Amino acid sequence: RRYEPTISELRTAFDAQRPTLKPSTVQTLDHSLAVIDTAIAEARTALSADPSSGALADMLSLYYQRKVEFLKRATSMASSL
């Protein structure tokens, strides 16, 4: 949950900059975000089934970190155009 405020803020910033990007770039970025979101959902489901798994908790945390870094790069890319 500690990632949610950061992700929300970055997503808002990225969404505001979408019009500055080519449609094909937006499509690629959206696809990549969907892949990350799917990985997060799958890890959350697995962790629900096995809540004592430290490995699953670490994996979920890693996926959230990847989403934060991805959104930072996407926002930076959009703002540099």
PDB file of N, CA and C in Angstrom:
ATOM      1  N   ARG A   1       0.810  -1.202   0.000  1.00  0.00           N
ATOM      2  CA  ARG A   1       0.000   0.000   0.000  1.00  0.00           C
ATOM      3  C   ARG A   1       0.852   1.264   0.000  1.00  0.00           C
ATOM      4  N   ARG A   2       2.063   1.134   0.401  1.00  0.00           N
ATOM      5  CA  ARG A   2       2.906   2.327   0.468  1.00  0.00           C
ATOM      6  C   ARG A   2       3.227   2.891  -0.910  1.00  0.00           C
ATOM      7  N   TYR A   3       3.040   2.082  -1.943  1.00  0.00           N
ATOM      8  CA  TYR A   3       3.321   2.537  -3.307  1.00  0.00           C
ATOM      9  C   TYR A   3       2.134   3.263  -3.932  1.00  0.00           C
ATOM     10  N   GLU A   4       0.944   3.039  -3.428  1.00  0.00           N
ATOM     11  CA  GLU A   4      -0.263   3.556  -4.075  1.00  0.00           C
ATOM     12  C   GLU A   4      -0.289   5.072  -4.229  1.00  0.00           C
ATOM     13  N   PRO A   5       0.069   5.865  -3.197  1.00  0.00           N
ATOM     14  CA  PRO A   5       0.052   7.319  -3.402  1.00  0.00           C
ATOM     15  C   PRO A   5       1.039   7.771  -4.486  1.00  0.00           C
ATOM     16  N   THR A   6       2.208   7.172  -4.503  1.00  0.00           N
ATOM     17  CA  THR A   6       3.211   7.530  -5.509  1.00  0.00           C
ATOM     18  C   THR A   6       2.738   7.133  -6.900  1.00  0.00           C
ATOM     19  N   ILE A   7       2.202   5.937  -7.021  1.00  0.00           N
ATOM     20  CA  ILE A   7       1.707   5.469  -8.311  1.00  0.00           C
ATOM     21  C   ILE A   7       0.575   6.364  -8.794  1.00  0.00           C
ATOM     22  N   SER A   8      -0.319   6.728  -7.908  1.00  0.00           N
ATOM     23  CA  SER A   8      -1.436   7.592  -8.275  1.00  0.00           C
ATOM     24  C   SER A   8      -0.947   8.952  -8.768  1.00  0.00           C
ATOM     25  N   GLU A   9       0.011   9.515  -8.063  1.00  0.00           N
ATOM     26  CA  GLU A   9       0.571  10.813  -8.448  1.00  0.00           C
ATOM     27  C   GLU A   9       1.274  10.732  -9.805  1.00  0.00           C
ATOM     28  N   LEU A  10       2.073   9.703  -9.988  1.00  0.00           N
ATOM     29  CA  LEU A  10       2.781   9.540 -11.258  1.00  0.00           C
ATOM     30  C   LEU A  10       1.817   9.262 -12.400  1.00  0.00           C
ATOM     31  N   ARG A  11       0.803   8.476 -12.127  1.00  0.00           N
ATOM     32  CA  ARG A  11      -0.185   8.161 -13.169  1.00  0.00           C
ATOM     33  C   ARG A  11      -0.931   9.423 -13.593  1.00  0.00           C
ATOM     34  N   THR A  12      -1.271  10.265 -12.640  1.00  0.00           N
ATOM     35  CA  THR A  12      -1.944  11.528 -12.954  1.00  0.00           C
ATOM     36  C   THR A  12      -1.043  12.409 -13.819  1.00  0.00           C
ATOM     37  N   ALA A  13       0.232  12.480 -13.457  1.00  0.00           N
ATOM     38  CA  ALA A  13       1.184  13.281 -14.238  1.00  0.00           C
ATOM     39  C   ALA A  13       1.346  12.712 -15.644  1.00  0.00           C
ATOM     40  N   PHE A  14       1.454  11.395 -15.733  1.00  0.00           N
ATOM     41  CA  PHE A  14       1.596  10.761 -17.046  1.00  0.00           C
ATOM     42  C   PHE A  14       0.342  10.987 -17.892  1.00  0.00           C
ATOM     43  N   ASP A  15      -0.818  10.783 -17.302  1.00  0.00           N
ATOM     44  CA  ASP A  15      -2.066  10.967 -18.045  1.00  0.00           C
ATOM     45  C   ASP A  15      -2.216  12.392 -18.565  1.00  0.00           C
ATOM     46  N   ALA A  16      -1.739  13.353 -17.797  1.00  0.00           N
ATOM     47  CA  ALA A  16      -1.801  14.753 -18.231  1.00  0.00           C
ATOM     48  C   ALA A  16      -0.906  15.007 -19.438  1.00  0.00           C
ATOM     49  N   GLN A  17       0.136  14.218 -19.595  1.00  0.00           N
ATOM     50  CA  GLN A  17       1.093  14.408 -20.681  1.00  0.00           C
ATOM     51  C   GLN A  17       0.818  13.522 -21.888  1.00  0.00           C
ATOM     52  N   ARG A  18      -0.151  12.643 -21.798  1.00  0.00           N
ATOM     53  CA  ARG A  18      -0.471  11.730 -22.902  1.00  0.00           C
ATOM     54  C   ARG A  18      -0.669  12.454 -24.235  1.00  0.00           C
ATOM     55  N   PRO A  19      -1.355  13.601 -24.246  1.00  0.00           N
ATOM     56  CA  PRO A  19      -1.593  14.265 -25.534  1.00  0.00           C
ATOM     57  C   PRO A  19      -0.317  14.712 -26.261  1.00  0.00           C
ATOM     58  N   THR A  20       0.789  14.783 -25.538  1.00  0.00           N
ATOM     59  CA  THR A  20       2.042  15.212 -26.169  1.00  0.00           C
ATOM     60  C   THR A  20       2.773  14.066 -26.859  1.00  0.00           C
ATOM     61  N   LEU A  21       2.291  12.844 -26.660  1.00  0.00           N
ATOM     62  CA  LEU A  21       2.950  11.661 -27.211  1.00  0.00           C
ATOM     63  C   LEU A  21       2.234  11.173 -28.463  1.00  0.00           C
ATOM     64  N   LYS A  22       2.986  10.495 -29.312  1.00  0.00           N
ATOM     65  CA  LYS A  22       2.395   9.870 -30.487  1.00  0.00           C
ATOM     66  C   LYS A  22       1.450   8.759 -30.027  1.00  0.00           C
ATOM     67  N   PRO A  23       0.360   8.545 -30.757  1.00  0.00           N
ATOM     68  CA  PRO A  23      -0.572   7.476 -30.379  1.00  0.00           C
ATOM     69  C   PRO A  23       0.097   6.104 -30.266  1.00  0.00           C
ATOM     70  N   SER A  24       1.047   5.816 -31.127  1.00  0.00           N
ATOM     71  CA  SER A  24       1.720   4.517 -31.055  1.00  0.00           C
ATOM     72  C   SER A  24       2.552   4.395 -29.780  1.00  0.00           C
ATOM     73  N   THR A  25       3.118   5.491 -29.340  1.00  0.00           N
ATOM     74  CA  THR A  25       3.883   5.485 -28.091  1.00  0.00           C
ATOM     75  C   THR A  25       2.952   5.265 -26.908  1.00  0.00           C
ATOM     76  N   VAL A  26       1.821   5.950 -26.910  1.00  0.00           N
ATOM     77  CA  VAL A  26       0.837   5.779 -25.838  1.00  0.00           C
ATOM     78  C   VAL A  26       0.367   4.329 -25.790  1.00  0.00           C
ATOM     79  N   GLN A  27       0.129   3.750 -26.958  1.00  0.00           N
ATOM     80  CA  GLN A  27      -0.323   2.361 -27.015  1.00  0.00           C
ATOM     81  C   GLN A  27       0.729   1.423 -26.424  1.00  0.00           C
ATOM     82  N   THR A  28       1.977   1.648 -26.753  1.00  0.00           N
ATOM     83  CA  THR A  28       3.063   0.815 -26.230  1.00  0.00           C
ATOM     84  C   THR A  28       3.182   0.965 -24.713  1.00  0.00           C
ATOM     85  N   LEU A  29       3.116   2.193 -24.240  1.00  0.00           N
ATOM     86  CA  LEU A  29       3.217   2.435 -22.803  1.00  0.00           C
ATOM     87  C   LEU A  29       2.024   1.826 -22.063  1.00  0.00           C
ATOM     88  N   ASP A  30       0.832   1.969 -22.631  1.00  0.00           N
ATOM     89  CA  ASP A  30      -0.351   1.378 -22.007  1.00  0.00           C
ATOM     90  C   ASP A  30      -0.241  -0.145 -21.935  1.00  0.00           C
ATOM     91  N   HIS A  31       0.274  -0.737 -22.995  1.00  0.00           N
ATOM     92  CA  HIS A  31       0.451  -2.193 -22.998  1.00  0.00           C
ATOM     93  C   HIS A  31       1.440  -2.619 -21.904  1.00  0.00           C
ATOM     94  N   SER A  32       2.531  -1.898 -21.804  1.00  0.00           N
ATOM     95  CA  SER A  32       3.530  -2.220 -20.788  1.00  0.00           C
ATOM     96  C   SER A  32       2.958  -2.070 -19.379  1.00  0.00           C
ATOM     97  N   LEU A  33       2.173  -1.036 -19.159  1.00  0.00           N
ATOM     98  CA  LEU A  33       1.531  -0.867 -17.849  1.00  0.00           C
ATOM     99  C   LEU A  33       0.558  -2.005 -17.566  1.00  0.00           C
ATOM    100  N   ALA A  34      -0.139  -2.446 -18.590  1.00  0.00           N
ATOM    101  CA  ALA A  34      -1.082  -3.568 -18.408  1.00  0.00           C
ATOM    102  C   ALA A  34      -0.335  -4.842 -18.020  1.00  0.00           C
ATOM    103  N   VAL A  35       0.828  -5.056 -18.611  1.00  0.00           N
ATOM    104  CA  VAL A  35       1.634  -6.233 -18.265  1.00  0.00           C
ATOM    105  C   VAL A  35       2.065  -6.151 -16.799  1.00  0.00           C
ATOM    106  N   ILE A  36       2.516  -4.985 -16.379  1.00  0.00           N
ATOM    107  CA  ILE A  36       2.929  -4.801 -14.981  1.00  0.00           C
ATOM    108  C   ILE A  36       1.729  -5.002 -14.053  1.00  0.00           C
ATOM    109  N   ASP A  37       0.584  -4.430 -14.424  1.00  0.00           N
ATOM    110  CA  ASP A  37      -0.613  -4.577 -13.593  1.00  0.00           C
ATOM    111  C   ASP A  37      -1.053  -6.032 -13.482  1.00  0.00           C
ATOM    112  N   THR A  38      -0.912  -6.776 -14.565  1.00  0.00           N
ATOM    113  CA  THR A  38      -1.246  -8.202 -14.524  1.00  0.00           C
ATOM    114  C   THR A  38      -0.312  -8.946 -13.579  1.00  0.00           C
ATOM    115  N   ALA A  39       0.965  -8.622 -13.638  1.00  0.00           N
ATOM    116  CA  ALA A  39       1.930  -9.260 -12.736  1.00  0.00           C
ATOM    117  C   ALA A  39       1.604  -8.933 -11.281  1.00  0.00           C
ATOM    118  N   ILE A  40       1.218  -7.694 -11.019  1.00  0.00           N
ATOM    119  CA  ILE A  40       0.840  -7.298  -9.655  1.00  0.00           C
ATOM    120  C   ILE A  40      -0.384  -8.083  -9.206  1.00  0.00           C
ATOM    121  N   ALA A  41      -1.381  -8.161 -10.057  1.00  0.00           N
ATOM    122  CA  ALA A  41      -2.613  -8.880  -9.703  1.00  0.00           C
ATOM    123  C   ALA A  41      -2.334 -10.356  -9.432  1.00  0.00           C
ATOM    124  N   GLU A  42      -1.510 -10.961 -10.263  1.00  0.00           N
ATOM    125  CA  GLU A  42      -1.182 -12.378 -10.071  1.00  0.00           C
ATOM    126  C   GLU A  42      -0.405 -12.599  -8.779  1.00  0.00           C
ATOM    127  N   ALA A  43       0.525 -11.699  -8.486  1.00  0.00           N
ATOM    128  CA  ALA A  43       1.297 -11.827  -7.250  1.00  0.00           C
ATOM    129  C   ALA A  43       0.404 -11.618  -6.027  1.00  0.00           C
ATOM    130  N   ARG A  44      -0.531 -10.680  -6.122  1.00  0.00           N
ATOM    131  CA  ARG A  44      -1.462 -10.456  -5.008  1.00  0.00           C
ATOM    132  C   ARG A  44      -2.330 -11.695  -4.773  1.00  0.00           C
ATOM    133  N   THR A  45      -2.806 -12.302  -5.847  1.00  0.00           N
ATOM    134  CA  THR A  45      -3.620 -13.509  -5.734  1.00  0.00           C
ATOM    135  C   THR A  45      -2.813 -14.635  -5.086  1.00  0.00           C
ATOM    136  N   ALA A  46      -1.587 -14.796  -5.547  1.00  0.00           N
ATOM    137  CA  ALA A  46      -0.734 -15.847  -4.984  1.00  0.00           C
ATOM    138  C   ALA A  46      -0.447 -15.581  -3.511  1.00  0.00           C
ATOM    139  N   LEU A  47      -0.215 -14.323  -3.167  1.00  0.00           N
ATOM    140  CA  LEU A  47       0.068 -13.977  -1.777  1.00  0.00           C
ATOM    141  C   LEU A  47      -1.168 -14.183  -0.902  1.00  0.00           C
ATOM    142  N   SER A  48      -2.341 -13.961  -1.466  1.00  0.00           N
ATOM    143  CA  SER A  48      -3.580 -14.224  -0.717  1.00  0.00           C
ATOM    144  C   SER A  48      -3.706 -15.710  -0.380  1.00  0.00           C
ATOM    145  N   ALA A  49      -3.275 -16.546  -1.309  1.00  0.00           N
ATOM    146  CA  ALA A  49      -3.341 -17.988  -1.103  1.00  0.00           C
ATOM    147  C   ALA A  49      -2.258 -18.478  -0.149  1.00  0.00           C
ATOM    148  N   ASP A  50      -1.160 -17.736  -0.073  1.00  0.00           N
ATOM    149  CA  ASP A  50      -0.037 -18.140   0.777  1.00  0.00           C
ATOM    150  C   ASP A  50       0.539 -16.902   1.472  1.00  0.00           C
ATOM    151  N   PRO A  51      -0.212 -16.329   2.422  1.00  0.00           N
ATOM    152  CA  PRO A  51       0.186 -15.057   3.032  1.00  0.00           C
ATOM    153  C   PRO A  51       1.485 -15.090   3.835  1.00  0.00           C
ATOM    154  N   SER A  52       1.963 -16.263   4.171  1.00  0.00           N
ATOM    155  CA  SER A  52       3.209 -16.341   4.942  1.00  0.00           C
ATOM    156  C   SER A  52       4.443 -16.400   4.042  1.00  0.00           C
ATOM    157  N   SER A  53       4.243 -16.365   2.738  1.00  0.00           N
ATOM    158  CA  SER A  53       5.367 -16.469   1.808  1.00  0.00           C
ATOM    159  C   SER A  53       6.113 -15.141   1.682  1.00  0.00           C
ATOM    160  N   GLY A  54       7.289 -15.122   2.230  1.00  0.00           N
ATOM    161  CA  GLY A  54       8.141 -13.942   2.097  1.00  0.00           C
ATOM    162  C   GLY A  54       8.563 -13.706   0.663  1.00  0.00           C
ATOM    163  N   ALA A  55       8.767 -14.796  -0.077  1.00  0.00           N
ATOM    164  CA  ALA A  55       9.178 -14.678  -1.474  1.00  0.00           C
ATOM    165  C   ALA A  55       8.092 -13.992  -2.304  1.00  0.00           C
ATOM    166  N   LEU A  56       6.837 -14.370  -2.062  1.00  0.00           N
ATOM    167  CA  LEU A  56       5.732 -13.743  -2.803  1.00  0.00           C
ATOM    168  C   LEU A  56       5.577 -12.269  -2.412  1.00  0.00           C
ATOM    169  N   ALA A  57       5.739 -11.976  -1.142  1.00  0.00           N
ATOM    170  CA  ALA A  57       5.660 -10.589  -0.681  1.00  0.00           C
ATOM    171  C   ALA A  57       6.764  -9.752  -1.327  1.00  0.00           C
ATOM    172  N   ASP A  58       7.962 -10.324  -1.404  1.00  0.00           N
ATOM    173  CA  ASP A  58       9.076  -9.622  -2.049  1.00  0.00           C
ATOM    174  C   ASP A  58       8.806  -9.412  -3.532  1.00  0.00           C
ATOM    175  N   MET A  59       8.233 -10.423  -4.178  1.00  0.00           N
ATOM    176  CA  MET A  59       7.928 -10.323  -5.603  1.00  0.00           C
ATOM    177  C   MET A  59       6.887  -9.221  -5.838  1.00  0.00           C
ATOM    178  N   LEU A  60       5.866  -9.172  -5.011  1.00  0.00           N
ATOM    179  CA  LEU A  60       4.838  -8.146  -5.148  1.00  0.00           C
ATOM    180  C   LEU A  60       5.444  -6.755  -4.969  1.00  0.00           C
ATOM    181  N   SER A  61       6.285  -6.621  -3.981  1.00  0.00           N
ATOM    182  CA  SER A  61       6.957  -5.339  -3.749  1.00  0.00           C
ATOM    183  C   SER A  61       7.807  -4.947  -4.959  1.00  0.00           C
ATOM    184  N   LEU A  62       8.507  -5.907  -5.524  1.00  0.00           N
ATOM    185  CA  LEU A  62       9.327  -5.646  -6.707  1.00  0.00           C
ATOM    186  C   LEU A  62       8.481  -5.171  -7.880  1.00  0.00           C
ATOM    187  N   TYR A  63       7.330  -5.796  -8.090  1.00  0.00           N
ATOM    188  CA  TYR A  63       6.448  -5.382  -9.186  1.00  0.00           C
ATOM    189  C   TYR A  63       5.951  -3.957  -8.981  1.00  0.00           C
ATOM    190  N   TYR A  64       5.615  -3.610  -7.739  1.00  0.00           N
ATOM    191  CA  TYR A  64       5.202  -2.231  -7.474  1.00  0.00           C
ATOM    192  C   TYR A  64       6.357  -1.258  -7.726  1.00  0.00           C
ATOM    193  N   GLN A  65       7.558  -1.638  -7.333  1.00  0.00           N
ATOM    194  CA  GLN A  65       8.720  -0.790  -7.594  1.00  0.00           C
ATOM    195  C   GLN A  65       8.918  -0.595  -9.089  1.00  0.00           C
ATOM    196  N   ARG A  66       8.748  -1.671  -9.850  1.00  0.00           N
ATOM    197  CA  ARG A  66       8.880  -1.575 -11.303  1.00  0.00           C
ATOM    198  C   ARG A  66       7.841  -0.633 -11.890  1.00  0.00           C
ATOM    199  N   LYS A  67       6.632  -0.680 -11.366  1.00  0.00           N
ATOM    200  CA  LYS A  67       5.588   0.208 -11.872  1.00  0.00           C
ATOM    201  C   LYS A  67       5.937   1.661 -11.574  1.00  0.00           C
ATOM    202  N   VAL A  68       6.426   1.934 -10.369  1.00  0.00           N
ATOM    203  CA  VAL A  68       6.830   3.297 -10.020  1.00  0.00           C
ATOM    204  C   VAL A  68       7.939   3.764 -10.964  1.00  0.00           C
ATOM    205  N   GLU A  69       8.954   2.942 -11.159  1.00  0.00           N
ATOM    206  CA  GLU A  69      10.068   3.329 -12.040  1.00  0.00           C
ATOM    207  C   GLU A  69       9.603   3.508 -13.483  1.00  0.00           C
ATOM    208  N   PHE A  70       8.729   2.638 -13.945  1.00  0.00           N
ATOM    209  CA  PHE A  70       8.204   2.754 -15.305  1.00  0.00           C
ATOM    210  C   PHE A  70       7.454   4.074 -15.471  1.00  0.00           C
ATOM    211  N   LEU A  71       6.574   4.390 -14.521  1.00  0.00           N
ATOM    212  CA  LEU A  71       5.817   5.636 -14.619  1.00  0.00           C
ATOM    213  C   LEU A  71       6.719   6.852 -14.519  1.00  0.00           C
ATOM    214  N   LYS A  72       7.767   6.778 -13.712  1.00  0.00           N
ATOM    215  CA  LYS A  72       8.734   7.885 -13.648  1.00  0.00           C
ATOM    216  C   LYS A  72       9.385   8.101 -15.001  1.00  0.00           C
ATOM    217  N   ARG A  73       9.821   7.005 -15.633  1.00  0.00           N
ATOM    218  CA  ARG A  73      10.466   7.126 -16.950  1.00  0.00           C
ATOM    219  C   ARG A  73       9.492   7.615 -18.008  1.00  0.00           C
ATOM    220  N   ALA A  74       8.277   7.102 -17.981  1.00  0.00           N
ATOM    221  CA  ALA A  74       7.276   7.512 -18.973  1.00  0.00           C
ATOM    222  C   ALA A  74       6.936   8.989 -18.815  1.00  0.00           C
ATOM    223  N   THR A  75       6.792   9.439 -17.582  1.00  0.00           N
ATOM    224  CA  THR A  75       6.487  10.833 -17.337  1.00  0.00           C
ATOM    225  C   THR A  75       7.654  11.723 -17.738  1.00  0.00           C
ATOM    226  N   SER A  76       8.853  11.286 -17.421  1.00  0.00           N
ATOM    227  CA  SER A  76      10.042  12.035 -17.797  1.00  0.00           C
ATOM    228  C   SER A  76      10.178  12.127 -19.315  1.00  0.00           C
ATOM    229  N   MET A  77       9.919  11.009 -19.991  1.00  0.00           N
ATOM    230  CA  MET A  77       9.998  10.981 -21.443  1.00  0.00           C
ATOM    231  C   MET A  77       8.992  11.960 -22.040  1.00  0.00           C
ATOM    232  N   ALA A  78       7.785  11.947 -21.545  1.00  0.00           N
ATOM    233  CA  ALA A  78       6.746  12.809 -22.071  1.00  0.00           C
ATOM    234  C   ALA A  78       7.062  14.290 -21.816  1.00  0.00           C
ATOM    235  N   SER A  79       7.624  14.581 -20.655  1.00  0.00           N
ATOM    236  CA  SER A  79       7.905  15.980 -20.336  1.00  0.00           C
ATOM    237  C   SER A  79       9.134  16.510 -21.072  1.00  0.00           C
ATOM    238  N   SER A  80       9.966  15.621 -21.587  1.00  0.00           N
ATOM    239  CA  SER A  80      11.168  16.066 -22.302  1.00  0.00           C
ATOM    240  C   SER A  80      10.891  16.362 -23.773  1.00  0.00           C
ATOM    241  N   LEU A  81       9.698  16.061 -24.241  1.00  0.00           N
ATOM    242  CA  LEU A  81       9.365  16.306 -25.651  1.00  0.00           C
ATOM    243  C   LEU A  81       8.957  17.738 -25.876  1.00  0.00           C
TER     244      LEU A  81
END
